[in-house]
CSV table of C-alpha atoms in Angstrom, one decimal:
chain,number,residue,atom,x,y,z
K,1,UNK,CA,-147.7,-180.4,-16.6
K,2,UNK,CA,-146.7,-182.6,-13.7
K,3,UNK,CA,-149.7,-183.6,-11.5
K,4,UNK,CA,-149.2,-185.8,-8.5
K,5,UNK,CA,-146.5,-186.6,-5.9
K,6,UNK,CA,-143.6,-184.1,-5.8
K,7,UNK,CA,-141.4,-187.2,-5.5
K,8,UNK,CA,-142.2,-188.0,-9.2
K,9,UNK,CA,-141.4,-184.6,-10.7
K,10,UNK,CA,-138.1,-185.9,-12.0
K,11,UNK,CA,-140.0,-188.6,-14.0
K,12,UNK,CA,-142.1,-185.8,-15.6
K,13,UNK,CA,-138.8,-183.9,-16.2
K,14,UNK,CA,-137.3,-186.9,-18.0
K,15,UNK,CA,-140.3,-187.0,-20.3
K,16,UNK,CA,-140.1,-183.3,-21.0
K,17,UNK,CA,-136.3,-183.6,-21.7
K,18,UNK,CA,-137.0,-186.4,-24.1
K,19,UNK,CA,-139.7,-184.3,-25.9
K,20,UNK,CA,-137.1,-181.5,-26.2
K,21,UNK,CA,-134.5,-183.9,-27.7
K,22,UNK,CA,-136.9,-185.6,-30.1
K,23,UNK,CA,-138.7,-182.5,-31.5
K,24,UNK,CA,-136.0,-179.8,-31.3
K,25,UNK,CA,-138.7,-177.3,-30.6
K,26,UNK,CA,-137.2,-176.1,-27.3
K,27,UNK,CA,-133.5,-176.8,-27.4
K,28,UNK,CA,-131.9,-176.7,-24.0
K,29,UNK,CA,-128.8,-174.8,-25.3
K,30,UNK,CA,-130.9,-171.8,-26.7
K,31,UNK,CA,-134.2,-171.9,-24.9
K,32,UNK,CA,-135.3,-170.7,-21.4
K,33,UNK,CA,-136.1,-173.5,-18.9
K,34,UNK,CA,-138.7,-172.6,-16.2
K,35,UNK,CA,-140.6,-174.4,-13.5
K,36,UNK,CA,-144.0,-173.1,-12.4
K,37,UNK,CA,-144.7,-173.9,-8.7
K,38,UNK,CA,-148.5,-173.9,-8.5
K,39,UNK,CA,-148.4,-175.6,-5.0
K,40,UNK,CA,-146.2,-175.8,-2.0
K,41,UNK,CA,-144.9,-179.4,-1.9
K,42,UNK,CA,-144.7,-179.3,1.9
K,43,UNK,CA,-148.3,-178.1,2.3
K,44,UNK,CA,-150.2,-179.8,-0.5
K,45,UNK,CA,-151.4,-183.4,-0.4
K,46,UNK,CA,-149.2,-185.3,-2.9
K,47,UNK,CA,-152.1,-186.3,-5.1
K,48,UNK,CA,-153.1,-182.6,-5.5
K,49,UNK,CA,-149.5,-181.2,-6.2
K,50,UNK,CA,-149.0,-179.3,-9.5
K,51,UNK,CA,-145.8,-178.2,-11.1
K,52,UNK,CA,-145.3,-177.2,-14.8
K,53,UNK,CA,-142.0,-177.8,-16.6
K,54,UNK,CA,-141.5,-175.2,-19.3
K,55,UNK,CA,-139.2,-174.4,-22.2
K,56,UNK,CA,-139.4,-171.4,-24.4
K,57,UNK,CA,-140.5,-172.0,-28.0
K,58,UNK,CA,-140.6,-169.9,-31.2
K,59,UNK,CA,-143.7,-171.5,-32.6
K,60,UNK,CA,-146.9,-173.2,-31.4
K,61,UNK,CA,-146.3,-176.7,-30.1
K,62,UNK,CA,-148.3,-179.3,-32.1
K,63,UNK,CA,-150.2,-182.1,-30.4
K,64,UNK,CA,-147.7,-184.8,-29.3
K,65,UNK,CA,-147.5,-188.1,-27.5
K,66,UNK,CA,-145.8,-186.5,-24.5
K,67,UNK,CA,-148.8,-184.2,-23.7
K,68,UNK,CA,-146.6,-181.0,-24.0
K,69,UNK,CA,-148.8,-178.0,-24.6
K,70,UNK,CA,-148.4,-174.2,-25.1
K,71,UNK,CA,-148.9,-171.8,-22.2
K,72,UNK,CA,-147.8,-168.2,-21.7
K,73,UNK,CA,-146.0,-166.7,-18.7
K,74,UNK,CA,-147.3,-163.2,-18.5
K,75,UNK,CA,-144.8,-160.4,-18.5
K,76,UNK,CA,-144.5,-158.3,-15.4
K,77,UNK,CA,-142.5,-157.4,-12.3
K,78,UNK,CA,-141.0,-160.0,-10.0
K,79,UNK,CA,-139.1,-160.1,-6.8
K,80,UNK,CA,-136.1,-162.4,-7.5
K,81,UNK,CA,-133.7,-164.3,-5.3
K,82,UNK,CA,-130.8,-166.1,-7.0
K,83,UNK,CA,-130.2,-169.6,-5.7
K,84,UNK,CA,-126.9,-171.4,-6.1
K,85,UNK,CA,-126.7,-175.2,-5.8
K,86,UNK,CA,-129.1,-178.1,-5.4
K,87,UNK,CA,-132.6,-177.8,-6.6
K,88,UNK,CA,-133.6,-179.7,-3.4
K,89,UNK,CA,-133.0,-176.6,-1.4
K,90,UNK,CA,-135.1,-174.1,-3.5
K,91,UNK,CA,-137.9,-174.0,-1.0
K,92,UNK,CA,-135.6,-171.9,1.2
K,93,UNK,CA,-135.5,-168.8,-1.0
K,94,UNK,CA,-139.2,-169.3,-1.9
K,95,UNK,CA,-140.2,-169.3,1.7
K,96,UNK,CA,-138.0,-166.3,2.3
K,97,UNK,CA,-139.8,-164.3,-0.4
K,98,UNK,CA,-143.2,-165.2,0.9
K,99,UNK,CA,-142.6,-165.2,4.7
K,100,UNK,CA,-140.0,-162.4,5.1
K,101,UNK,CA,-139.5,-160.2,2.1
K,102,UNK,CA,-143.2,-159.9,0.9
K,103,UNK,CA,-144.7,-158.7,4.3
K,104,UNK,CA,-142.0,-156.1,4.7
K,105,UNK,CA,-141.9,-154.9,1.1
K,106,UNK,CA,-145.4,-153.3,0.8
K,107,UNK,CA,-145.7,-155.2,-2.6
K,108,UNK,CA,-148.7,-157.1,-3.7
K,109,UNK,CA,-148.7,-160.5,-5.4
K,110,UNK,CA,-149.8,-160.9,-9.0
K,111,UNK,CA,-152.2,-163.7,-9.8
K,112,UNK,CA,-149.6,-166.1,-11.1
K,113,UNK,CA,-147.5,-168.7,-9.3
K,114,UNK,CA,-143.9,-168.4,-8.1
K,115,UNK,CA,-141.6,-169.8,-10.7
K,116,UNK,CA,-138.0,-171.0,-11.1
K,117,UNK,CA,-135.8,-169.8,-14.0
K,118,UNK,CA,-133.1,-172.4,-14.5
K,119,UNK,CA,-129.9,-170.8,-15.9
K,120,UNK,CA,-128.3,-174.3,-16.2
K,121,UNK,CA,-129.5,-177.8,-15.8
K,122,UNK,CA,-128.4,-180.8,-13.7
K,123,UNK,CA,-127.8,-183.0,-16.7
K,124,UNK,CA,-125.1,-180.6,-17.9
K,125,UNK,CA,-123.8,-179.0,-14.7
K,126,UNK,CA,-122.4,-180.2,-11.4
K,127,UNK,CA,-125.0,-179.7,-8.6
K,128,UNK,CA,-122.9,-177.2,-6.7
K,129,UNK,CA,-122.7,-175.0,-9.9
K,130,UNK,CA,-126.5,-174.8,-10.5
K,131,UNK,CA,-127.9,-171.3,-10.8
K,132,UNK,CA,-131.6,-170.7,-10.5
K,133,UNK,CA,-133.6,-167.5,-10.1
K,134,UNK,CA,-136.6,-167.8,-7.8
K,135,UNK,CA,-139.2,-165.4,-9.1
K,136,UNK,CA,-142.2,-164.1,-7.2
K,137,UNK,CA,-144.7,-162.3,-9.6
K,138,UNK,CA,-145.8,-158.8,-8.3
K,139,UNK,CA,-148.5,-156.4,-9.3
């Protein structure tokens, strides 16, 4: 769980990656990688910003020095926009879903945050080849 300035998310990501490497509980090659956007980085005071870095696991995560914990992403429908390229520009499809698509869709939001499903990661992929689904949970 990253708490604090959005500018420091990459530091939290580095700790999460190190946990994945050391424990082998959520190997990048075979596990899903997801980011939960609890807050809008452009509308939330930096000290209140929340973003969870997630990797799928097959067993409960034991207590650890990294502070990695188990959580569940509930199953359900989502509106999805596929984003290609830099993670720095993922607010664009997120804003599109909230500001344009949702009001015109007649759909209702589920009580769960927007999330990013990373199909590949920057440490293994050139930035212009990154593929990320931006998922807006719906009732």
